XYZ file of C-alpha atoms in Angstrom:
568
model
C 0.000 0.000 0.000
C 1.392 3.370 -0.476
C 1.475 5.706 2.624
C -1.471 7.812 3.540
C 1.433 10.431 4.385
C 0.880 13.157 1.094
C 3.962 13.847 -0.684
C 5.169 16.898 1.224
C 4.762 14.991 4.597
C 7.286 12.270 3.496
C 9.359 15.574 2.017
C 9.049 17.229 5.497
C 10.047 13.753 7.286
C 13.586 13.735 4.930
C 14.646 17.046 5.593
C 14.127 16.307 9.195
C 16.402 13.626 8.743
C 19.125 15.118 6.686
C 18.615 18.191 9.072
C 19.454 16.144 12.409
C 22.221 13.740 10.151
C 23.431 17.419 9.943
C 23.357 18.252 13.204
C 25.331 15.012 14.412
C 27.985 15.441 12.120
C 31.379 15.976 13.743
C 33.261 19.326 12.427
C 37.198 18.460 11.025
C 39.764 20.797 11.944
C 39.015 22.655 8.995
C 35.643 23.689 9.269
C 34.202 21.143 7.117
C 31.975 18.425 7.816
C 33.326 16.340 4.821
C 36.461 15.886 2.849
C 35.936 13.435 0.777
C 33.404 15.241 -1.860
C 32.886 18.979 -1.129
C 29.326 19.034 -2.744
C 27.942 17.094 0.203
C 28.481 20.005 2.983
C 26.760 21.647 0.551
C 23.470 19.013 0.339
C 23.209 18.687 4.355
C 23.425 22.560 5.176
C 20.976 23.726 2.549
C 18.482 21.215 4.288
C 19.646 22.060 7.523
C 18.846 25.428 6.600
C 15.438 24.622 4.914
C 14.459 23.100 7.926
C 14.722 25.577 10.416
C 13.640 28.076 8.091
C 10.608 27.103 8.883
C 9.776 27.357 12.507
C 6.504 25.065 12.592
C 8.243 22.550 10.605
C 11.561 22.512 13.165
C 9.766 22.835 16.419
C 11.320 20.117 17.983
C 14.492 22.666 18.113
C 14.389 25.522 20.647
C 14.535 28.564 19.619
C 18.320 29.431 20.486
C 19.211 25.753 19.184
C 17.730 26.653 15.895
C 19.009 29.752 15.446
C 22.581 27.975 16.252
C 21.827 25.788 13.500
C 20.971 28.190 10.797
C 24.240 29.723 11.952
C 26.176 26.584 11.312
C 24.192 25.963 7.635
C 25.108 29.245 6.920
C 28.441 29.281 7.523
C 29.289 25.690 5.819
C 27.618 27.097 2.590
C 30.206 30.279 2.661
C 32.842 28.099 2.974
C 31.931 25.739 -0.084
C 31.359 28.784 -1.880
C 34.770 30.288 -0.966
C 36.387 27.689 -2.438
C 35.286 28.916 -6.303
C 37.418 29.412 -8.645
C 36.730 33.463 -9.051
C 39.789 34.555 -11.182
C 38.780 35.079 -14.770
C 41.974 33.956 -16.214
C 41.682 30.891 -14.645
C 41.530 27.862 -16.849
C 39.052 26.415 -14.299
C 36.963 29.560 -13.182
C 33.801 29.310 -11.659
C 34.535 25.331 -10.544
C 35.174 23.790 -7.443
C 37.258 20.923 -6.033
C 35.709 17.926 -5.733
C 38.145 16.205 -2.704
C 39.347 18.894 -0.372
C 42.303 16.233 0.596
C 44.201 16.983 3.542
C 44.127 20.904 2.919
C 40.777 22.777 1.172
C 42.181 25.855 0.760
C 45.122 23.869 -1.700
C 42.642 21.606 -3.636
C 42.808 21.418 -7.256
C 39.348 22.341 -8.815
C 37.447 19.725 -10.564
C 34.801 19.043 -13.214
C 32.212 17.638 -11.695
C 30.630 19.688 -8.703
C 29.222 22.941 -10.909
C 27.360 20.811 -12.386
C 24.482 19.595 -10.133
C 25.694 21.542 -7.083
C 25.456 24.755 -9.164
C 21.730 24.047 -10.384
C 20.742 23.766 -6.576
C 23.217 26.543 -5.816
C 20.747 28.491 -8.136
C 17.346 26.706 -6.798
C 18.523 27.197 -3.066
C 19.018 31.134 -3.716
C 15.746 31.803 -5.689
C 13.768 29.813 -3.305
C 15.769 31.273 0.072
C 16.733 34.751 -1.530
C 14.261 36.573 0.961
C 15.580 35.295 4.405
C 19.162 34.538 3.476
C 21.308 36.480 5.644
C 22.404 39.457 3.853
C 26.642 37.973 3.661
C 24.930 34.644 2.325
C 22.500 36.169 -0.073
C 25.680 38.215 -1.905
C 28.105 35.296 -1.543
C 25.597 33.122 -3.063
C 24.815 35.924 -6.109
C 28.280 36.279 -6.463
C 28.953 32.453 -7.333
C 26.162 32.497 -9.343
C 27.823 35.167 -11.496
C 31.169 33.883 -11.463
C 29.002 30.417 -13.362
C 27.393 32.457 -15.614
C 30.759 34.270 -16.576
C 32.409 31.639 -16.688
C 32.780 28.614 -19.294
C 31.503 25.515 -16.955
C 28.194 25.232 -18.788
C 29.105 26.105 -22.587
C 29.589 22.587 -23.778
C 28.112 21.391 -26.914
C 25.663 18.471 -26.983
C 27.682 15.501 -27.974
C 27.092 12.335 -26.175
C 23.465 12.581 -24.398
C 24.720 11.870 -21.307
C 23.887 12.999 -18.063
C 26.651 15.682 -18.253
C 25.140 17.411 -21.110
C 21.955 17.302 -19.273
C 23.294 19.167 -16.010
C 24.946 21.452 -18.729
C 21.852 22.000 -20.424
C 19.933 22.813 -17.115
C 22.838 25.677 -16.279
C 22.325 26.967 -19.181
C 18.450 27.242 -18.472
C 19.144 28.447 -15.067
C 21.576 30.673 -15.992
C 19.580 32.551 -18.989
C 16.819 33.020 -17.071
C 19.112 34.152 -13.816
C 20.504 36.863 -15.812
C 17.439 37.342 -18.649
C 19.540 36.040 -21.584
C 17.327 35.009 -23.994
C 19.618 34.288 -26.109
C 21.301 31.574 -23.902
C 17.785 30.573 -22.696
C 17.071 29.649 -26.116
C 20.124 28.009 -26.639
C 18.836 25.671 -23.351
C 16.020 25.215 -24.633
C 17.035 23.961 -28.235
C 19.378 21.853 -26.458
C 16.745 20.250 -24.099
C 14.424 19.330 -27.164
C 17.237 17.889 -28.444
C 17.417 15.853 -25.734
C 14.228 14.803 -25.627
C 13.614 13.968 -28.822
C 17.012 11.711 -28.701
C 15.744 9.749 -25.711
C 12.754 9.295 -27.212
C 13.559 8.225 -30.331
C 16.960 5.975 -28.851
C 15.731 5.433 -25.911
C 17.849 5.845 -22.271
C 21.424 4.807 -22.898
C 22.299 5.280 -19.279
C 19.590 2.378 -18.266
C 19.741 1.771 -14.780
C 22.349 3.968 -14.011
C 21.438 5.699 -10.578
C 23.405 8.604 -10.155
C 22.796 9.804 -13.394
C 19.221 9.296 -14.041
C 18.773 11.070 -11.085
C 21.013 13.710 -11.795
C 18.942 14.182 -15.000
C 15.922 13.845 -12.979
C 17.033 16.933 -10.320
C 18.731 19.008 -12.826
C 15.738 19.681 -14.671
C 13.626 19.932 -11.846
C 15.910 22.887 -10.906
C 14.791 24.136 -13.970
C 10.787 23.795 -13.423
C 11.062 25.139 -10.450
C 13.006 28.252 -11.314
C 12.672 29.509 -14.771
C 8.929 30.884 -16.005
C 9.085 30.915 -19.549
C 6.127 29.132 -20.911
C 7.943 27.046 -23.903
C 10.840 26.177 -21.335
C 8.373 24.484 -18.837
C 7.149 22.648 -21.747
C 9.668 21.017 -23.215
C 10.932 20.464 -19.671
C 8.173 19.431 -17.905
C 7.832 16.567 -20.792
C 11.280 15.552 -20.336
C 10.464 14.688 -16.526
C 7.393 12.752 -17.092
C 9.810 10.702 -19.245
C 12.436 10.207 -16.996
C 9.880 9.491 -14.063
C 7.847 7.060 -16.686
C 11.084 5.360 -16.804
C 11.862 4.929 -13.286
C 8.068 3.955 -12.529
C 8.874 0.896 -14.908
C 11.687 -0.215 -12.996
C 10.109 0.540 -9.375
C 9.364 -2.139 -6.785
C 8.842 -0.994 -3.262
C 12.012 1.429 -3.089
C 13.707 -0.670 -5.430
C 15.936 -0.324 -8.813
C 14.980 -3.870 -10.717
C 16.492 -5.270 -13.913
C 19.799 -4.377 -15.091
C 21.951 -1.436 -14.874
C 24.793 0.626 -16.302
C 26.276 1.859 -13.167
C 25.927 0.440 -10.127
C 27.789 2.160 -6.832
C 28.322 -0.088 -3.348
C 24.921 1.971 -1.749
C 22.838 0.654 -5.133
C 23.650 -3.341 -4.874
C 23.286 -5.590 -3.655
C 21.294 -3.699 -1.386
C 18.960 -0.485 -2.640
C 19.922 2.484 -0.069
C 19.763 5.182 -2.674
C 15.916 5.966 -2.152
C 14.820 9.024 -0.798
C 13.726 10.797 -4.175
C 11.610 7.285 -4.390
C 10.274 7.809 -1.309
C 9.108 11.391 -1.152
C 7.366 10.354 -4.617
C 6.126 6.938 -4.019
C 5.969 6.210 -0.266
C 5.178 2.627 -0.458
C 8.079 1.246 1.824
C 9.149 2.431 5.423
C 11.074 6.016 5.816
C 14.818 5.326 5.235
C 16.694 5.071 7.940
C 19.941 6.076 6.186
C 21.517 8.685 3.752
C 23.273 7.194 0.737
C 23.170 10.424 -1.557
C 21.639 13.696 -0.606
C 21.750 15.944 -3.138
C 18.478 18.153 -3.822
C 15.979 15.798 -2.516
C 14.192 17.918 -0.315
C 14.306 21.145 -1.984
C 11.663 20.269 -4.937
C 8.127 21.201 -4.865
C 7.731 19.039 -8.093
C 4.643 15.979 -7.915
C 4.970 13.034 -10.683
C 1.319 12.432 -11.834
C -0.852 10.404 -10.511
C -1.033 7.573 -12.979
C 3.081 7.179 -12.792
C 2.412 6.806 -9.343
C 0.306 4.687 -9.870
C 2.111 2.709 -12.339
C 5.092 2.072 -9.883
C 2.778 1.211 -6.236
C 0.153 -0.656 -7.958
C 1.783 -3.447 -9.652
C -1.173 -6.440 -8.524
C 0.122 -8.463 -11.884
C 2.965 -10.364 -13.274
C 4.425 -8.372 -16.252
C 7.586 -8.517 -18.663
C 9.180 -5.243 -19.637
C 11.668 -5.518 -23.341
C 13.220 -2.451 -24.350
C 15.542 -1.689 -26.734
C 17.922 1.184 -26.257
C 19.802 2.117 -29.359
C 23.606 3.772 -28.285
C 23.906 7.318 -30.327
C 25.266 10.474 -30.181
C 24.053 14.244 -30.790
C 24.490 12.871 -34.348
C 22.283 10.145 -34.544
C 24.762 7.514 -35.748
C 23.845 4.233 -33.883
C 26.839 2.596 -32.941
C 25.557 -0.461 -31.479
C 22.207 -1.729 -29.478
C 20.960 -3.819 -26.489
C 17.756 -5.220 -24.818
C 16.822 -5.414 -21.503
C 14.313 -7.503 -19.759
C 12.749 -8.033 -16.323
C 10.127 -10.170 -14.934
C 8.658 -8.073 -12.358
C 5.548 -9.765 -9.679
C 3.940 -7.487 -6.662
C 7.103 -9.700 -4.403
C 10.045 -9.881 -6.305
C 11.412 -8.893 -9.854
C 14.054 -10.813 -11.851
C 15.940 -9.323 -14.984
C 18.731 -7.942 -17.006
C 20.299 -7.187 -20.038
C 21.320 -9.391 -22.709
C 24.621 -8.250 -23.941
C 27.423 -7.586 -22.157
C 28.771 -3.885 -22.258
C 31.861 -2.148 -21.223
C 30.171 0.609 -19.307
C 32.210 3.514 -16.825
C 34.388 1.891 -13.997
C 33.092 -1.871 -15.323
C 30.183 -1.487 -13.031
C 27.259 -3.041 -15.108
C 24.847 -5.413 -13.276
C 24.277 -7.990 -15.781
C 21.311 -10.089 -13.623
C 19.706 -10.019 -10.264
C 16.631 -11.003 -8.492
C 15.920 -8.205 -6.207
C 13.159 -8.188 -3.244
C 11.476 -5.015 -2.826
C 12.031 -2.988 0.618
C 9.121 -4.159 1.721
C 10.023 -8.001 2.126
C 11.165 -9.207 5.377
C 14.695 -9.840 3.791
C 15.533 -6.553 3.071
C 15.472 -5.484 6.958
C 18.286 -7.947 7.507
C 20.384 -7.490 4.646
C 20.920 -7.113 0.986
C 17.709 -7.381 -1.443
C 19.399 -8.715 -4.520
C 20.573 -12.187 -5.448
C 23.376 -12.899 -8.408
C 26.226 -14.421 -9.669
C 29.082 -12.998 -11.411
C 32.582 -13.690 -12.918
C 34.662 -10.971 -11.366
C 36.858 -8.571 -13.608
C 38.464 -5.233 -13.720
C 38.423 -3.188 -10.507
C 37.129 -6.033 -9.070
C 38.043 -6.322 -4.715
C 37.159 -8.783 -2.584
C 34.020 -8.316 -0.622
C 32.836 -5.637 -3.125
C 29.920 -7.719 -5.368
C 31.016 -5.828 -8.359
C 32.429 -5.141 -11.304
C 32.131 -8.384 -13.600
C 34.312 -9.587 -16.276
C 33.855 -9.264 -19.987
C 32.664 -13.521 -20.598
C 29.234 -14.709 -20.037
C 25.850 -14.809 -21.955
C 22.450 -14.988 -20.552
C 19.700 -16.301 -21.357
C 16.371 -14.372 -19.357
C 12.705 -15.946 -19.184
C 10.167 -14.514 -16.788
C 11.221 -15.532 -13.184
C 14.501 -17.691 -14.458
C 18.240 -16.243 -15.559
C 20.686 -18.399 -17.389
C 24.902 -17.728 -17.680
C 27.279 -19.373 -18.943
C 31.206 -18.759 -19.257
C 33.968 -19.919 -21.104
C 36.920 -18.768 -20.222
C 39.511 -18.776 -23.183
C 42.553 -20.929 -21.963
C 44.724 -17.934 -23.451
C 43.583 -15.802 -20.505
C 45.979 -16.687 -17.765
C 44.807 -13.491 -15.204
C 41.375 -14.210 -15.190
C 39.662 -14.692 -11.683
C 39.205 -18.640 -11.829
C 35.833 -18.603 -9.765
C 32.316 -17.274 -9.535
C 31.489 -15.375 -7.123
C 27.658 -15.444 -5.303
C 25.591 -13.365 -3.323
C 22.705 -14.243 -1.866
C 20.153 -12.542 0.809
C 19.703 -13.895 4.255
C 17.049 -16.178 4.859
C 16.345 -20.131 5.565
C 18.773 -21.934 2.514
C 19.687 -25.745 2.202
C 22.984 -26.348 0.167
C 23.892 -29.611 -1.897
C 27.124 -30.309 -4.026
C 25.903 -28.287 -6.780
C 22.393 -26.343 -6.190
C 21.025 -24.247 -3.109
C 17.268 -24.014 -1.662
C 16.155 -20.725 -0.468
C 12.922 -18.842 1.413
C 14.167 -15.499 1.666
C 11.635 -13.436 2.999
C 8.039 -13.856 0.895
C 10.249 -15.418 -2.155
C 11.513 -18.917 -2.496
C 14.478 -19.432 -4.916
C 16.899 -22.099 -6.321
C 19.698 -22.031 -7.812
C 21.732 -24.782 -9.990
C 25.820 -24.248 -10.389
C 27.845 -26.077 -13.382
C 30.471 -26.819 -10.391
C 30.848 -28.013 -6.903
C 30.957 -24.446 -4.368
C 31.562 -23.484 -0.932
C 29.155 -21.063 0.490
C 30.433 -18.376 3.269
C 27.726 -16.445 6.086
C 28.059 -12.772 6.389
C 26.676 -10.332 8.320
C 23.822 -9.358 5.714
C 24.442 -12.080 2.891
C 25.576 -15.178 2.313
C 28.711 -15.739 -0.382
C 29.031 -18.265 -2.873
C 32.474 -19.160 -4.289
C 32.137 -21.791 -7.542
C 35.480 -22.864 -9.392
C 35.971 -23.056 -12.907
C 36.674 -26.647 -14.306
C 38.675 -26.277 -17.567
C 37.310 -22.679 -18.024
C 33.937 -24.230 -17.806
C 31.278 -22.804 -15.263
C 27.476 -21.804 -15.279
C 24.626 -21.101 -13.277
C 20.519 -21.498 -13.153
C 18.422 -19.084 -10.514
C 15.011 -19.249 -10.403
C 12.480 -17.575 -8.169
C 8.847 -18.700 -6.977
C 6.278 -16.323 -4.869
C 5.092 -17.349 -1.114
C 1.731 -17.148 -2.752
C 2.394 -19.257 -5.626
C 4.089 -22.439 -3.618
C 1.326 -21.996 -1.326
C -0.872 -22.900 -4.325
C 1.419 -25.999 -5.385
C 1.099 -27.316 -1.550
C 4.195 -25.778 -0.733
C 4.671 -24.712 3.280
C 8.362 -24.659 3.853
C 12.062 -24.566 2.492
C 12.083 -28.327 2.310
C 9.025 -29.105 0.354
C 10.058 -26.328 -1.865
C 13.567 -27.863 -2.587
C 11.459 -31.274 -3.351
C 9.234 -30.300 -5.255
C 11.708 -27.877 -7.491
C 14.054 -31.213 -7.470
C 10.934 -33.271 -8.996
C 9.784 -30.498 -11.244
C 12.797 -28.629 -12.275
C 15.619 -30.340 -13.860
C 19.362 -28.628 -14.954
C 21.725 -30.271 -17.504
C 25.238 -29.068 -17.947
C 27.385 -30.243 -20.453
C 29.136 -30.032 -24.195
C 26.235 -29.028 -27.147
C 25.523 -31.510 -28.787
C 24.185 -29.133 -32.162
C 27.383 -27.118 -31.514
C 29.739 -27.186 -34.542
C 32.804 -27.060 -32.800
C 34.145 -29.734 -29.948
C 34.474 -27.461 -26.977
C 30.638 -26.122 -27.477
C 28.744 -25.495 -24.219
C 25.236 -25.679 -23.415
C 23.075 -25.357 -20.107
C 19.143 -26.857 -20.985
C 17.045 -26.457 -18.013
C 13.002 -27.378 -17.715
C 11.535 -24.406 -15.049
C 8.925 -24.805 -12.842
C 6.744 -23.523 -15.498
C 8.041 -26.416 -17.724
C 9.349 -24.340 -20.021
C 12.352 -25.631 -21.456
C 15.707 -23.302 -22.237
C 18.643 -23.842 -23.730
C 21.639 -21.600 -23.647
C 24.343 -22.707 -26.365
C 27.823 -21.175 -26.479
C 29.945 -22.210 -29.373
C 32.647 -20.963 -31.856
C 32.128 -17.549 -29.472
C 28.506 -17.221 -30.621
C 25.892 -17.521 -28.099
C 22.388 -19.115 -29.259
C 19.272 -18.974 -26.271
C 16.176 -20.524 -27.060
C 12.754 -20.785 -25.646
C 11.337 -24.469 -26.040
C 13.181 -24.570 -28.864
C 12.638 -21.400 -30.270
C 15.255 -18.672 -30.693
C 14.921 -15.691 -28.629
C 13.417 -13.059 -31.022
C 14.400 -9.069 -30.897
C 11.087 -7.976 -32.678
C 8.949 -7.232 -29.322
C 11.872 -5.417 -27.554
C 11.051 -1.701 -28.340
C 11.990 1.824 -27.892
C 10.226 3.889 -25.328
């Protein structure tokens, strides 16, 4: 059920949170409460000011504790702003570093904060301008200007990314800051661009949670700030897309199927969720703060039926897209398809090919349990396996390696790797994670009731399994470069209706009514073809061939088919 709470009560109840997170933080010698990235003093002392600004809503201060903390929020936004780049000649003018290191005053400036940091620099003085205190108000102004002066934001659209759209929103911002119309038009040209493109190419950066957020709050800077009729047009449509988006891949707080970029706070347990839950509501108030950013500071409302579409999901349903990879120029370079299986309890899903996305952090596969499941309170919410690659650490259930293909049918997910004998560095084992819960191990296959969900899973190889504090880790050798693994996943509700009560009637009746086969093709052309065939509960039967480097997955004996993947 989503809350009864409106949307600016579960705004109100984050803000208090990030307000008293701000409030606990321990001051460094130098002033700042962080070192590490400077744009996050930034995040927790515009909220902390934001939430005393309003007396009613901070009443739980006293009076001389609140104005103490205004005091405080005030004083950590000077010093992010004094750290600007304000000479002119500077190569880097108007940015700021991005880790202060051991000295802030010394730090080299960076790329990346202007560019969401100075969208809510711009939201957080139009919406504060008449109570700032009067050193704040022209500090802030003057930042402003040195951004608008400056070159940060005049970048040309090349790659659709989510830098271009943060660019794209300065310029916005920026035009209507200082009534340019001229570079308000430009922003606005540029944003249709970018709409049209996503629409007609679809969302290259699938998944990928930093970014789509950071397209998400960038332009809602923009709605909230600039007037212009055409520019809350254009932008206005490109949030109901983005949010359209994210309502398809919603469960319960959740990020399901796969996804470009995945940090340690996204998998294998969802913590990045407090834009979800100020819009959705429909799992409890986070606890924690992952990423900050704008989140309280929008008055912006998704429509009702996209809230709709991501709380009420009473149905089984498979999503195919098809996201074509272009630039500004509209040259498709290559293409992929991604798929989930998504159920009111659990959602399974990924994307067929493998890609070489930033810092190797695509998640090929996962079942993930929404927030809501009993699972998730203990410890992580997704279930995979991987072959580990580059950047790959111990402990970190990241970053795969380039081998593998998949084969993905409703509530199952097929891999299988070869490892070429040639590659002598490659990690020689899978690695597993699994949520906590009741599981039952056997040479080759695990039994689990994790939460509401039941799931099984099938390895190529003998493993060893490990208990952690909020998952349990599966370790699976290659045998001659050989390895491969079956998951599938089965409601409380629908073992209930097949008689099933507990973990070990489940992991009888899968044995009886699920079978795995591992072993050499025997269609495949060349001797050292693979092939994993595996019946599901469904009786559905899959195949997953792998030979002469070509991978061929078929659907009781049909080959998958591309035609009902689609754009959009």
């Amino acid at each position: 059920m989503v809350s009864t709470q409106s949307m600016i009560q579960r705004q109100k109840a984050i803000r208090k949170l990030a307000a008293h997170k701000a409030l606990e933080l321990p001051l460094l010698p130098s002033g700042f409460w962080f070192h590490s990235d400077v744009r996050d003093n930034f995040y927790y002392a515009i909220h902390l000011f934001a939430y005393c600004a309003d007396k009613e809503e901070s009443s739980d201060l006293g009076e001389e504790q609140r104005l103490s903390a205004v005091s405080l929020a005030s004083d950590m936004i000077r010093k992010v702003l004094a750290l600007q780049v304000t000479d002119s000649a500077h190569p880097m003018y108007g940015h700021w570093p991005l880790n202060l290191g051991t000295d802030p005053s010394s730090a080299k400036p960076n790329l990346l904060p202007v560019e969401l940091m100075g969208c809510l620099i711009i939201l957080f003085y139009n919406k504060y301008q008449n109570i700032l205190p009067i050193e704040l108000k022209s500090e802030l102004n003057l930042a402003i200007l040195h951004i608008y002066q400056s070159s940060v934001y005049r970048q040309p659209l090349q790659q659709i990314h989510h830098h271009e759209a943060k660019h794209t929103s300065l310029k916005l911002l920026l035009g209507h800051q200082f009534d340019d119309r001229e570079l308000l038009e430009q922003g606005l040209q540029f944003a249709k661009q970018q709409l049209q493109h996503v629409r007609t190419f679809g969302f290259k950066e699938y998944g990928a949670l930093p970014w789509h957020w950071h397209w998400i709050q960038s332009f809602t800077c923009v709605w909230e700030v600039v007037d212009d009729a055409a520019v809350r047009v254009t932008v206005g449509s490109l949030l109901d897309y983005l949010w359209r988006l994210r309502a398809d891949y919603y469960l319960k707080g959740t990020w399901i199927g796969a996804q470009s970029r995945q940090w340690p706070h996204d998998g294998p347990k969802d913590n990045n969720t407090l834009l979800d839950y100020i819009q959705f509501g429909d799992f409890p108030l986070p606890s924690i703060i992952t990423r900050l950013e704008g989140s309280c500071l929008y008055t912006y409302e998704v429509a009702d039926d996209i809230r709709n579409r991501a709380t009420e999901r009473s149905e089984s349903e498979e999503i195919r897209r098809r996201i074509q990879f272009a630039g500004a120029d509209g040259q498709v370079t290559e293409e992929a398809h991604t798929y989930v299986y998504v159920t009111p309890d659990y959602a399974v899903g990924g994307i067929w090919e493998r890609r070489e996305e930033f810092d190797n952090e695509q998640q090929r596969w996962d079942l993930t349990l929404p927030l809501t499941d009993p699972a998730a309170a203990v410890g992580v919410n997704q279930a995979f396996f991987f072959h580990p690659g580059a950047k790959y650490k111990e402990g970190d259930d990241r970053h795969a390696s380039n081998y593998g293909e998949v084969l993905l049918h409703k509530d199952t997910a097929i891999q299988l790797w070869d490892i070429p004998a040639e590659d002598t560095e490659a990690i020689p084992h899978l690695v597993g994670c699994l949520p906590k819960g009741q599981w039952t191990f056997t040479a080759r296959s695990g039994y689990g009731k994790i939460g509401r969900v039941y799931a099984a899973f099938h390895l190529q190889n003998e493993f060893s399994s490990e208990e952690r504090a909020d998952r349990i880790s599966i370790a699976s050798p290659f045998v001659n470069g050989s390895n491969g693994v079956v998951f599938e996943a089965m409601s409380g509700q629908e073992a209930s209706g097949l008689g099933i009560d507990s973990l070990e009637q489940f992991a009888a009746w899968m044995e009886g009514n699920a079978q795995a086969s591992f072993g050499d093709a025997a269609e495949a052309q060349e001797a050292n073809g693979k092939q994993i065939a595996y019946t599901t509960k469904r009786q559905d039967k899959l195949t997953l061939t792998v030979a002469g480097g070509q991978a061929v997955p078929a659907i009781n004996g049909e080959p998958v088919r591309w035609d009902d993947y689609v754009i959009g």
